[in-house]
mmCIF file of C-alpha atoms in Angstrom:
data_model
loop_
_atom_site.group_PDB
_atom_site.id
_atom_site.type_symbol
_atom_site.label_atom_id
_atom_site.label_comp_id
_atom_site.label_asym_id
_atom_site.label_seq_id
_atom_site.Cartn_x
_atom_site.Cartn_y
_atom_site.Cartn_z
ATOM 1 C CA UNK A 146 -4.090 12.221 16.442
ATOM 2 C CA UNK A 147 -0.835 13.628 17.972
ATOM 3 C CA UNK A 148 1.918 13.123 15.641
ATOM 4 C CA UNK A 149 5.467 13.428 16.391
ATOM 5 C CA UNK A 150 8.131 14.803 13.824
ATOM 6 C CA UNK A 151 11.762 14.367 14.618
ATOM 7 C CA UNK A 152 14.413 16.075 11.855
ATOM 8 C CA UNK A 153 17.865 16.177 12.216
ATOM 9 C CA UNK A 154 19.536 18.298 9.989
ATOM 10 C CA UNK A 155 18.506 20.401 7.126
ATOM 11 C CA UNK A 156 17.331 18.562 4.377
ATOM 12 C CA UNK A 157 15.257 16.956 6.933
ATOM 13 C CA UNK A 158 13.833 20.118 7.319
ATOM 14 C CA UNK A 159 12.650 21.066 3.567
ATOM 15 C CA UNK A 160 10.872 17.408 3.611
ATOM 16 C CA UNK A 161 8.919 17.825 6.657
ATOM 17 C CA UNK A 162 7.558 21.685 5.989
ATOM 18 C CA UNK A 163 4.839 20.470 3.275
ATOM 19 C CA UNK A 164 3.926 17.446 5.501
ATOM 20 C CA UNK A 165 3.109 19.507 8.335
ATOM 21 C CA UNK A 166 1.215 21.837 6.011
ATOM 22 C CA UNK A 167 -0.260 19.547 4.731
ATOM 23 C CA UNK A 168 -1.399 17.529 7.695
ATOM 24 C CA UNK A 169 -2.573 20.882 9.734
ATOM 25 C CA UNK A 170 -5.030 21.814 7.782
ATOM 26 C CA UNK A 171 -8.596 19.173 8.581
ATOM 27 C CA UNK A 172 -8.139 21.140 12.381
ATOM 28 C CA UNK A 173 -8.134 17.082 14.223
ATOM 29 C CA UNK A 174 -4.245 16.796 13.895
ATOM 30 C CA UNK A 175 -2.086 17.680 16.519
ATOM 31 C CA UNK A 176 1.345 18.250 15.747
ATOM 32 C CA UNK A 177 5.064 18.929 17.464
ATOM 33 C CA UNK A 178 8.028 18.990 15.672
ATOM 34 C CA UNK A 179 11.651 18.050 17.591
ATOM 35 C CA UNK A 180 14.960 18.817 15.769
ATOM 36 C CA UNK A 181 17.705 16.431 17.736
ATOM 37 C CA UNK A 182 20.034 19.287 17.427
ATOM 38 C CA UNK A 183 22.094 16.351 15.005
ATOM 39 C CA UNK A 184 23.651 19.656 12.605
ATOM 40 C CA UNK A 185 23.936 22.897 13.277
ATOM 41 C CA UNK A 186 23.268 25.141 10.407
ATOM 42 C CA UNK A 187 23.825 29.250 10.833
ATOM 43 C CA UNK A 188 21.469 29.331 7.542
ATOM 44 C CA UNK A 189 18.715 27.776 9.902
ATOM 45 C CA UNK A 190 17.183 31.025 11.561
ATOM 46 C CA UNK A 191 14.080 32.027 11.969
ATOM 47 C CA UNK A 192 14.450 33.372 8.068
ATOM 48 C CA UNK A 193 14.900 29.376 7.464
ATOM 49 C CA UNK A 194 11.909 28.622 8.509
ATOM 50 C CA UNK A 195 9.738 31.605 7.352
ATOM 51 C CA UNK A 196 10.705 30.671 3.783
ATOM 52 C CA UNK A 197 9.553 27.232 4.629
ATOM 53 C CA UNK A 198 6.016 28.228 5.651
ATOM 54 C CA UNK A 199 6.439 26.278 8.687
ATOM 55 C CA UNK A 200 6.827 26.751 13.073
ATOM 56 C CA UNK A 201 10.360 26.313 14.475
ATOM 57 C CA UNK A 202 10.896 23.117 16.518
ATOM 58 C CA UNK A 203 8.945 22.617 20.072
ATOM 59 C CA UNK A 204 11.844 21.022 21.463
ATOM 60 C CA UNK A 205 15.343 20.702 20.432
ATOM 61 C CA UNK A 206 17.400 18.437 21.851
ATOM 62 C CA UNK A 207 20.861 20.046 21.007
ATOM 63 C CA UNK A 208 22.990 16.380 20.291
ATOM 64 C CA UNK A 209 25.152 18.320 18.315
ATOM 65 C CA UNK A 210 28.393 16.281 16.534
ATOM 66 C CA UNK A 211 30.052 13.009 17.315
ATOM 67 C CA UNK A 212 30.549 9.893 16.137
ATOM 68 C CA UNK A 213 27.764 7.571 14.534
ATOM 69 C CA UNK A 214 27.125 5.898 17.333
ATOM 70 C CA UNK A 215 28.055 8.618 20.062
ATOM 71 C CA UNK A 216 25.491 10.565 17.565
ATOM 72 C CA UNK A 217 22.304 7.737 17.937
ATOM 73 C CA UNK A 218 22.890 6.843 21.629
ATOM 74 C CA UNK A 219 22.688 10.561 21.911
ATOM 75 C CA UNK A 220 19.795 10.873 20.184
ATOM 76 C CA UNK A 221 18.095 8.049 21.786
ATOM 77 C CA UNK A 222 19.011 9.110 25.171
ATOM 78 C CA UNK A 223 17.702 12.321 25.035
ATOM 79 C CA UNK A 224 14.178 11.854 22.858
ATOM 80 C CA UNK A 225 12.815 8.988 24.519
ATOM 81 C CA UNK A 226 11.656 11.275 27.501
ATOM 82 C CA UNK A 227 10.453 13.956 24.855
ATOM 83 C CA UNK A 228 8.616 11.192 23.670
ATOM 84 C CA UNK A 229 6.899 9.421 27.427
ATOM 85 C CA UNK A 230 5.678 12.688 27.782
ATOM 86 C CA UNK A 231 4.222 13.681 24.884
ATOM 87 C CA UNK A 232 2.929 10.481 23.872
ATOM 88 C CA UNK A 233 2.122 10.712 20.095
ATOM 89 C CA UNK A 234 -0.432 8.207 18.461
ATOM 90 C CA UNK A 235 2.712 8.316 15.567
ATOM 91 C CA UNK A 236 5.472 9.773 14.583
ATOM 92 C CA UNK A 237 6.790 10.531 11.409
ATOM 93 C CA UNK A 238 10.798 10.032 10.222
ATOM 94 C CA UNK A 239 13.043 11.755 7.684
ATOM 95 C CA UNK A 240 15.198 10.141 5.176
ATOM 96 C CA UNK A 241 18.225 8.400 6.579
ATOM 97 C CA UNK A 242 20.030 10.920 8.605
ATOM 98 C CA UNK A 243 20.899 9.255 12.321
ATOM 99 C CA UNK A 244 18.086 11.084 14.125
ATOM 100 C CA UNK A 245 16.288 9.040 11.510
ATOM 101 C CA UNK A 246 16.624 6.031 12.839
ATOM 102 C CA UNK A 247 17.356 6.657 16.816
ATOM 103 C CA UNK A 248 13.902 7.750 16.737
ATOM 104 C CA UNK A 249 12.186 5.026 15.002
ATOM 105 C CA UNK A 250 14.368 2.709 17.786
ATOM 106 C CA UNK A 251 13.059 4.744 20.492
ATOM 107 C CA UNK A 252 9.102 4.289 19.609
ATOM 108 C CA UNK A 253 9.920 0.572 18.679
ATOM 109 C CA UNK A 254 11.308 0.205 22.154
ATOM 110 C CA UNK A 255 7.823 1.841 23.535
ATOM 111 C CA UNK A 256 5.616 0.553 21.122
ATOM 112 C CA UNK A 257 4.501 3.805 19.347
ATOM 113 C CA UNK A 258 3.975 3.536 15.715
ATOM 114 C CA UNK A 259 6.389 4.957 12.622
ATOM 115 C CA UNK A 260 5.795 6.271 9.800
ATOM 116 C CA UNK A 261 9.251 7.254 7.652
ATOM 117 C CA UNK A 262 8.950 9.474 4.513
ATOM 118 C CA UNK A 263 11.104 8.935 1.900
ATOM 119 C CA UNK A 264 11.333 4.909 2.957
ATOM 120 C CA UNK A 265 13.263 2.440 -0.158
ATOM 121 C CA UNK A 266 15.312 3.631 -0.874
ATOM 122 C CA UNK A 267 18.677 1.409 -1.527
ATOM 123 C CA UNK A 268 22.487 2.312 -2.858
ATOM 124 C CA UNK A 269 23.322 -1.149 -1.568
ATOM 125 C CA UNK A 270 26.335 0.245 -0.301
ATOM 126 C CA UNK A 271 26.469 -0.609 3.377
ATOM 127 C CA UNK A 272 29.882 1.462 3.982
ATOM 128 C CA UNK A 273 27.777 3.991 3.522
ATOM 129 C CA UNK A 274 25.821 4.936 6.941
ATOM 130 C CA UNK A 275 22.761 6.061 5.687
ATOM 131 C CA UNK A 276 22.426 2.743 3.904
ATOM 132 C CA UNK A 277 22.338 1.210 7.268
ATOM 133 C CA UNK A 278 19.700 4.113 8.997
ATOM 134 C CA UNK A 279 17.955 2.917 6.091
ATOM 135 C CA UNK A 280 17.368 -1.025 5.766
ATOM 136 C CA UNK A 281 16.525 -0.406 9.805
ATOM 137 C CA UNK A 282 14.075 2.352 9.505
ATOM 138 C CA UNK A 283 12.240 0.646 7.265
ATOM 139 C CA UNK A 284 12.708 -2.720 9.058
ATOM 140 C CA UNK A 285 10.853 -0.582 12.137
ATOM 141 C CA UNK A 286 8.408 1.678 10.309
ATOM 142 C CA UNK A 287 4.137 0.932 9.978
ATOM 143 C CA UNK A 288 3.906 3.032 7.749
ATOM 144 C CA UNK A 289 6.473 3.072 4.256
ATOM 145 C CA UNK A 290 6.137 6.120 2.111
ATOM 146 C CA UNK A 291 7.978 6.154 -1.008
ATOM 147 C CA UNK A 292 8.895 8.553 -3.411
ATOM 148 C CA UNK A 293 9.799 5.833 -6.756
ATOM 149 C CA UNK A 294 8.684 2.928 -8.119
ATOM 150 C CA UNK A 295 12.521 1.337 -7.724
ATOM 151 C CA UNK A 296 12.041 2.007 -3.521
ATOM 152 C CA UNK A 297 8.259 -0.071 -3.421
ATOM 153 C CA UNK A 298 10.503 -3.220 -5.331
ATOM 154 C CA UNK A 299 13.222 -2.666 -3.020
ATOM 155 C CA UNK A 300 10.818 -3.106 0.292
ATOM 156 C CA UNK A 301 9.117 -6.392 -1.410
ATOM 157 C CA UNK A 302 12.607 -7.611 -2.223
ATOM 158 C CA UNK A 303 13.289 -6.895 2.316
ATOM 159 C CA UNK A 304 9.808 -8.737 3.008
ATOM 160 C CA UNK A 305 8.369 -5.530 3.829
ATOM 161 C CA UNK A 306 3.836 -6.173 3.971
ATOM 162 C CA UNK A 307 3.151 -4.393 0.655
ATOM 163 C CA UNK A 308 0.175 -2.375 3.138
ATOM 164 C CA UNK A 309 2.762 -1.234 4.700
ATOM 165 C CA UNK A 310 4.382 0.856 1.311
ATOM 166 C CA UNK A 311 2.694 3.832 -0.012
ATOM 167 C CA UNK A 312 4.111 5.360 -3.411
ATOM 168 C CA UNK A 313 3.563 8.844 -2.524
ATOM 169 C CA UNK A 314 5.746 10.336 -4.719
ATOM 170 C CA UNK A 315 9.087 13.242 -3.349
ATOM 171 C CA UNK A 316 8.112 15.909 -0.649
ATOM 172 C CA UNK A 317 11.134 17.400 -1.876
ATOM 173 C CA UNK A 318 9.980 18.486 -4.564
ATOM 174 C CA UNK A 319 6.967 20.161 -3.155
ATOM 175 C CA UNK A 320 9.232 22.349 -1.008
ATOM 176 C CA UNK A 321 11.420 22.943 -4.811
ATOM 177 C CA UNK A 322 7.715 23.262 -6.001
ATOM 178 C CA UNK A 323 6.507 26.021 -3.333
ATOM 179 C CA UNK A 324 9.679 28.159 -3.502
ATOM 180 C CA UNK A 325 10.373 28.076 -6.646
ATOM 181 C CA UNK A 326 8.981 31.442 -8.218
ATOM 182 C CA UNK A 327 9.991 33.433 -4.665
ATOM 183 C CA UNK A 328 13.619 31.622 -5.474
ATOM 184 C CA UNK A 329 13.561 33.290 -9.453
ATOM 185 C CA UNK A 330 11.960 36.191 -7.862
ATOM 186 C CA UNK A 331 15.320 37.318 -5.775
ATOM 187 C CA UNK A 332 17.400 36.196 -8.990
ATOM 188 C CA UNK A 333 14.907 38.785 -11.381
ATOM 189 C CA UNK A 334 15.483 40.884 -8.613
ATOM 190 C CA UNK A 335 18.959 40.211 -8.482
ATOM 191 C CA UNK A 336 18.470 39.441 -5.243
ATOM 192 C CA UNK A 337 21.902 37.107 -4.893
ATOM 193 C CA UNK A 338 24.380 39.149 -3.036
ATOM 194 C CA UNK A 339 26.650 35.759 -2.480
ATOM 195 C CA UNK A 340 28.020 35.838 -6.029
ATOM 196 C CA UNK A 341 29.497 38.124 -8.292
ATOM 197 C CA UNK A 342 26.540 39.449 -11.261
ATOM 198 C CA UNK A 343 29.526 38.004 -13.960
ATOM 199 C CA UNK A 344 29.845 34.955 -12.384
ATOM 200 C CA UNK A 345 25.289 34.454 -13.368
ATOM 201 C CA UNK A 346 25.567 34.440 -17.596
ATOM 202 C CA UNK A 347 26.586 30.737 -17.696
ATOM 203 C CA UNK A 348 27.641 29.130 -15.019
ATOM 204 C CA UNK A 349 28.026 25.806 -13.272
ATOM 205 C CA UNK A 350 27.538 25.229 -9.266
ATOM 206 C CA UNK A 351 29.815 22.514 -7.593
ATOM 207 C CA UNK A 352 28.199 20.987 -4.263
ATOM 208 C CA UNK A 353 30.495 18.356 -2.518
ATOM 209 C CA UNK A 354 30.140 16.918 1.540
ATOM 210 C CA UNK A 355 30.374 13.379 1.418
ATOM 211 C CA UNK A 356 33.244 12.280 3.330
ATOM 212 C CA UNK A 357 34.751 9.599 0.674
ATOM 213 C CA UNK A 358 35.081 13.591 -1.492
ATOM 214 C CA UNK A 359 35.914 15.480 0.666
ATOM 215 C CA UNK A 360 37.951 14.329 3.828
ATOM 216 C CA UNK A 361 40.470 11.982 1.942
ATOM 217 C CA UNK A 362 43.142 14.558 1.086
ATOM 218 C CA UNK A 363 44.261 13.254 -2.118
ATOM 219 C CA UNK A 364 41.285 12.598 -3.662
ATOM 220 C CA UNK A 365 39.668 15.720 -2.968
ATOM 221 C CA UNK A 366 43.205 17.397 -4.369
ATOM 222 C CA UNK A 367 42.355 15.670 -7.513
ATOM 223 C CA UNK A 368 38.119 17.225 -7.725
ATOM 224 C CA UNK A 369 38.805 20.594 -7.288
ATOM 225 C CA UNK A 370 42.335 20.518 -9.693
ATOM 226 C CA UNK A 371 39.681 19.164 -12.121
ATOM 227 C CA UNK A 372 37.487 21.725 -11.807
ATOM 228 C CA UNK A 373 39.817 23.890 -12.014
ATOM 229 C CA UNK A 374 40.581 23.509 -15.494
ATOM 230 C CA UNK A 375 36.584 22.568 -16.176
ATOM 231 C CA UNK A 376 36.130 26.082 -15.529
ATOM 232 C CA UNK A 377 38.519 27.662 -18.208
ATOM 233 C CA UNK A 378 35.205 26.682 -20.485
ATOM 234 C CA UNK A 379 32.276 26.832 -18.275
ATOM 235 C CA UNK A 380 32.705 29.918 -14.925
ATOM 236 C CA UNK A 381 31.914 27.379 -11.156
ATOM 237 C CA UNK A 382 30.085 28.436 -8.468
ATOM 238 C CA UNK A 383 31.526 25.907 -5.796
ATOM 239 C CA UNK A 384 29.986 27.298 -2.360
ATOM 240 C CA UNK A 385 32.149 25.304 0.143
ATOM 241 C CA UNK A 386 31.679 23.987 4.091
ATOM 242 C CA UNK A 387 34.282 26.451 6.145
ATOM 243 C CA UNK A 388 35.896 23.056 6.632
ATOM 244 C CA UNK A 389 36.788 21.821 3.562
ATOM 245 C CA UNK A 390 37.844 25.915 2.526
ATOM 246 C CA UNK A 391 40.462 25.249 5.361
ATOM 247 C CA UNK A 392 41.805 22.210 4.108
ATOM 248 C CA UNK A 393 41.800 23.753 0.093
ATOM 249 C CA UNK A 394 43.714 26.622 1.593
ATOM 250 C CA UNK A 395 46.446 24.708 2.645
ATOM 251 C CA UNK A 396 47.329 23.715 -0.608
ATOM 252 C CA UNK A 397 48.731 25.554 -3.575
ATOM 253 C CA UNK A 398 44.878 25.886 -5.057
ATOM 254 C CA UNK A 399 45.129 29.511 -4.581
ATOM 255 C CA UNK A 400 47.548 29.849 -7.871
ATOM 256 C CA UNK A 401 45.610 28.163 -10.353
ATOM 257 C CA UNK A 402 44.715 29.670 -13.520
ATOM 258 C CA UNK A 403 40.636 29.801 -12.996
ATOM 259 C CA UNK A 404 36.492 30.524 -12.727
ATOM 260 C CA UNK A 405 36.267 28.612 -10.416
ATOM 261 C CA UNK A 406 34.831 30.704 -7.460
ATOM 262 C CA UNK A 407 34.525 29.792 -4.080
ATOM 263 C CA UNK A 408 31.354 31.145 -1.755
ATOM 264 C CA UNK A 409 30.453 30.445 2.067
ATOM 265 C CA UNK A 410 26.997 27.925 1.774
ATOM 266 C CA UNK A 411 24.323 29.229 0.402
ATOM 267 C CA UNK A 412 20.284 29.723 1.991
ATOM 268 C CA UNK A 413 17.794 27.740 -0.016
ATOM 269 C CA UNK A 414 16.631 30.361 -1.849
ATOM 270 C CA UNK A 415 19.691 30.677 -3.331
ATOM 271 C CA UNK A 416 20.841 28.137 -4.187
ATOM 272 C CA UNK A 417 17.846 26.367 -6.227
ATOM 273 C CA UNK A 418 17.781 30.242 -8.177
ATOM 274 C CA UNK A 419 21.241 29.398 -9.061
ATOM 275 C CA UNK A 420 20.421 25.502 -9.281
ATOM 276 C CA UNK A 421 17.665 26.858 -12.009
ATOM 277 C CA UNK A 422 19.588 28.618 -14.293
ATOM 278 C CA UNK A 423 22.752 26.575 -13.905
ATOM 279 C CA UNK A 424 24.100 25.214 -17.749
ATOM 280 C CA UNK A 425 25.250 21.969 -14.870
ATOM 281 C CA UNK A 426 25.760 20.609 -11.942
ATOM 282 C CA UNK A 427 28.347 18.577 -10.595
ATOM 283 C CA UNK A 428 27.305 17.226 -6.660
ATOM 284 C CA UNK A 429 27.800 13.996 -4.606
ATOM 285 C CA UNK A 430 24.284 14.630 -2.844
ATOM 286 C CA UNK A 431 21.431 13.193 -3.466
ATOM 287 C CA UNK A 432 18.924 15.563 -2.795
ATOM 288 C CA UNK A 433 20.326 17.546 -5.378
ATOM 289 C CA UNK A 434 20.248 14.677 -7.666
ATOM 290 C CA UNK A 435 16.891 14.697 -7.380
ATOM 291 C CA UNK A 436 16.039 18.624 -8.003
ATOM 292 C CA UNK A 437 17.576 18.669 -11.213
ATOM 293 C CA UNK A 438 16.303 16.008 -12.139
ATOM 294 C CA UNK A 439 12.910 17.850 -11.416
ATOM 295 C CA UNK A 440 13.921 21.156 -12.990
ATOM 296 C CA UNK A 441 15.538 19.392 -16.520
ATOM 297 C CA UNK A 442 19.339 20.517 -15.318
ATOM 298 C CA UNK A 443 22.093 18.173 -16.678
ATOM 299 C CA UNK A 444 23.809 16.931 -13.085
ATOM 300 C CA UNK A 445 27.084 14.678 -13.254
ATOM 301 C CA UNK A 446 27.051 12.837 -9.740
ATOM 302 C CA UNK A 447 31.030 12.886 -7.988
ATOM 303 C CA UNK A 448 29.893 9.266 -6.782
ATOM 304 C CA UNK A 449 29.998 5.767 -7.378
ATOM 305 C CA UNK A 450 26.072 4.714 -6.540
ATOM 306 C CA UNK A 451 23.309 6.173 -6.054
ATOM 307 C CA UNK A 452 20.266 5.576 -3.731
ATOM 308 C CA UNK A 453 18.126 7.118 -6.521
ATOM 309 C CA UNK A 454 18.345 5.854 -9.540
ATOM 310 C CA UNK A 455 15.832 7.147 -10.883
ATOM 311 C CA UNK A 456 17.385 10.142 -11.378
ATOM 312 C CA UNK A 457 19.358 8.216 -13.735
ATOM 313 C CA UNK A 458 16.937 6.353 -15.272
ATOM 314 C CA UNK A 459 14.761 8.874 -15.965
ATOM 315 C CA UNK A 460 15.730 12.100 -14.661
ATOM 316 C CA UNK A 461 19.040 13.886 -15.957
ATOM 317 C CA UNK A 462 21.403 12.073 -13.211
ATOM 318 C CA UNK A 463 24.910 11.104 -14.762
ATOM 319 C CA UNK A 464 27.285 8.914 -12.071
ATOM 320 C CA UNK A 465 30.916 9.708 -13.428
ATOM 321 C CA UNK A 466 32.446 8.079 -9.805
ATOM 322 C CA UNK A 467 35.957 9.867 -9.123
ATOM 323 C CA UNK A 468 37.050 9.148 -12.384
ATOM 324 C CA UNK A 469 38.126 12.629 -13.554
ATOM 325 C CA UNK A 470 38.430 11.803 -17.028
ATOM 326 C CA UNK A 471 35.038 10.606 -16.972
ATOM 327 C CA UNK A 472 33.570 14.233 -15.449
ATOM 328 C CA UNK A 473 35.570 16.448 -18.090
ATOM 329 C CA UNK A 474 34.394 13.963 -21.069
ATOM 330 C CA UNK A 475 30.703 14.714 -19.799
ATOM 331 C CA UNK A 476 31.065 18.149 -18.789
ATOM 332 C CA UNK A 477 32.646 18.274 -22.768
ATOM 333 C CA UNK A 478 29.489 16.795 -23.833
ATOM 334 C CA UNK A 479 27.074 19.201 -22.601
ATOM 335 C CA UNK A 480 28.690 22.369 -23.410
ATOM 336 C CA UNK A 481 28.171 20.794 -27.030
ATOM 337 C CA UNK A 482 24.639 20.280 -26.554
ATOM 338 C CA UNK A 483 24.958 16.176 -25.912
ATOM 339 C CA UNK A 484 22.794 16.144 -22.476
ATOM 340 C CA UNK A 485 20.290 13.756 -20.990
ATOM 341 C CA UNK A 486 16.937 15.797 -21.565
ATOM 342 C CA UNK A 487 15.657 13.753 -19.317
ATOM 343 C CA UNK A 488 11.912 13.641 -17.605
ATOM 344 C CA UNK A 489 10.563 13.895 -14.107
ATOM 345 C CA UNK A 490 9.260 10.863 -12.233
ATOM 346 C CA UNK A 491 5.719 10.043 -12.088
ATOM 347 C CA UNK A 492 4.246 11.568 -9.093
ATOM 348 C CA UNK A 493 6.834 14.416 -8.459
ATOM 349 C CA UNK A 494 4.326 16.918 -8.472
ATOM 350 C CA UNK A 495 3.892 18.185 -5.764
ATOM 351 C CA UNK A 496 1.506 16.733 -4.079
ATOM 352 C CA UNK A 497 3.731 14.438 -2.395
ATOM 353 C CA UNK A 498 3.167 15.536 1.602
ATOM 354 C CA UNK A 499 -1.104 15.613 0.383
ATOM 355 C CA UNK A 500 -0.909 11.870 -0.221
ATOM 356 C CA UNK A 501 0.445 10.952 2.059
ATOM 357 C CA UNK A 502 -1.654 13.138 5.238
ATOM 358 C CA UNK A 503 -4.528 10.911 3.096
ATOM 359 C CA UNK A 504 -2.628 7.622 3.874
ATOM 360 C CA UNK A 505 -2.568 8.900 7.783
ATOM 361 C CA UNK A 506 -6.337 9.770 8.452
ATOM 362 C CA UNK A 507 -6.854 6.417 6.662
ATOM 363 C CA UNK A 508 -5.052 4.413 8.769
ATOM 364 C CA UNK A 509 -5.834 6.477 11.838
ATOM 365 C CA UNK A 510 -9.812 5.625 11.351
#
């Protein structure tokens, strides 16, 4: 059997790495890794792939940035001849980026079976491009691998045949479990050169990247001013995208008296170590909502909704929207000791990829 994996952004590699390893153990599976080049990440070097214990991509389509329509069309155009040449028996797609739906559409036209890893997640907000990608991919896919029970229910309500749905758990947690010991070894060895050591005694961690938070200058400034206020009680470390940093430097925020420390984007191991030791995390990232739930670190999500509601119902996540008063209140609660304890959702145990491999092996037979 020949399986072709299609990934387009750094989080996709986090999900694909354990699946590649799990499928590699039987020996009868040939695998090809395609990187569409949808997102360029300067941290995605040979060291990045070594840390994930995965091969570098066999093919990089080099698509690069563009509008959603342009990017999706370009991925489809460049991927089709590769798929025709490689003739896979199954194509695996991951998450909800444009590469995911583009690859699914190409394979549907070519009558090649598709498996969707991280299927069934829904924010019920179609203004998010990722939501459209999820919906379309799940309608096309032949095998749907879900991370949680709510995802199964979403698919069933959308009319997906139950025999296509497989609850396997969270492959992102597989990567976290595998690399956490190395991340903590870096912390213990004080090998975190990007962050001054005096910040690491008691701190919060911040990530923001969604357009609804960082593209509108008024909203971004409101959030960062609130973070500056919070940092007077809890120093905050903020790995920041260069584009966002540029916008902030044009404002007067540099004059604020705060302990909000901006750093360049971090490697996965560095960031994981910081998450583990953080007093709290403030984010708009879906993956970080999952990781903090597993680590049982309080998470405050600056979004109105989440496609990962299990992190709220079972985990440590609290949605605060763009209500800065609510953000201040929730931070105050955590600092006073009134924090959600949370629990780890079922099947988030580091073995999700092995369950995917078992399903595929049975399906192929």
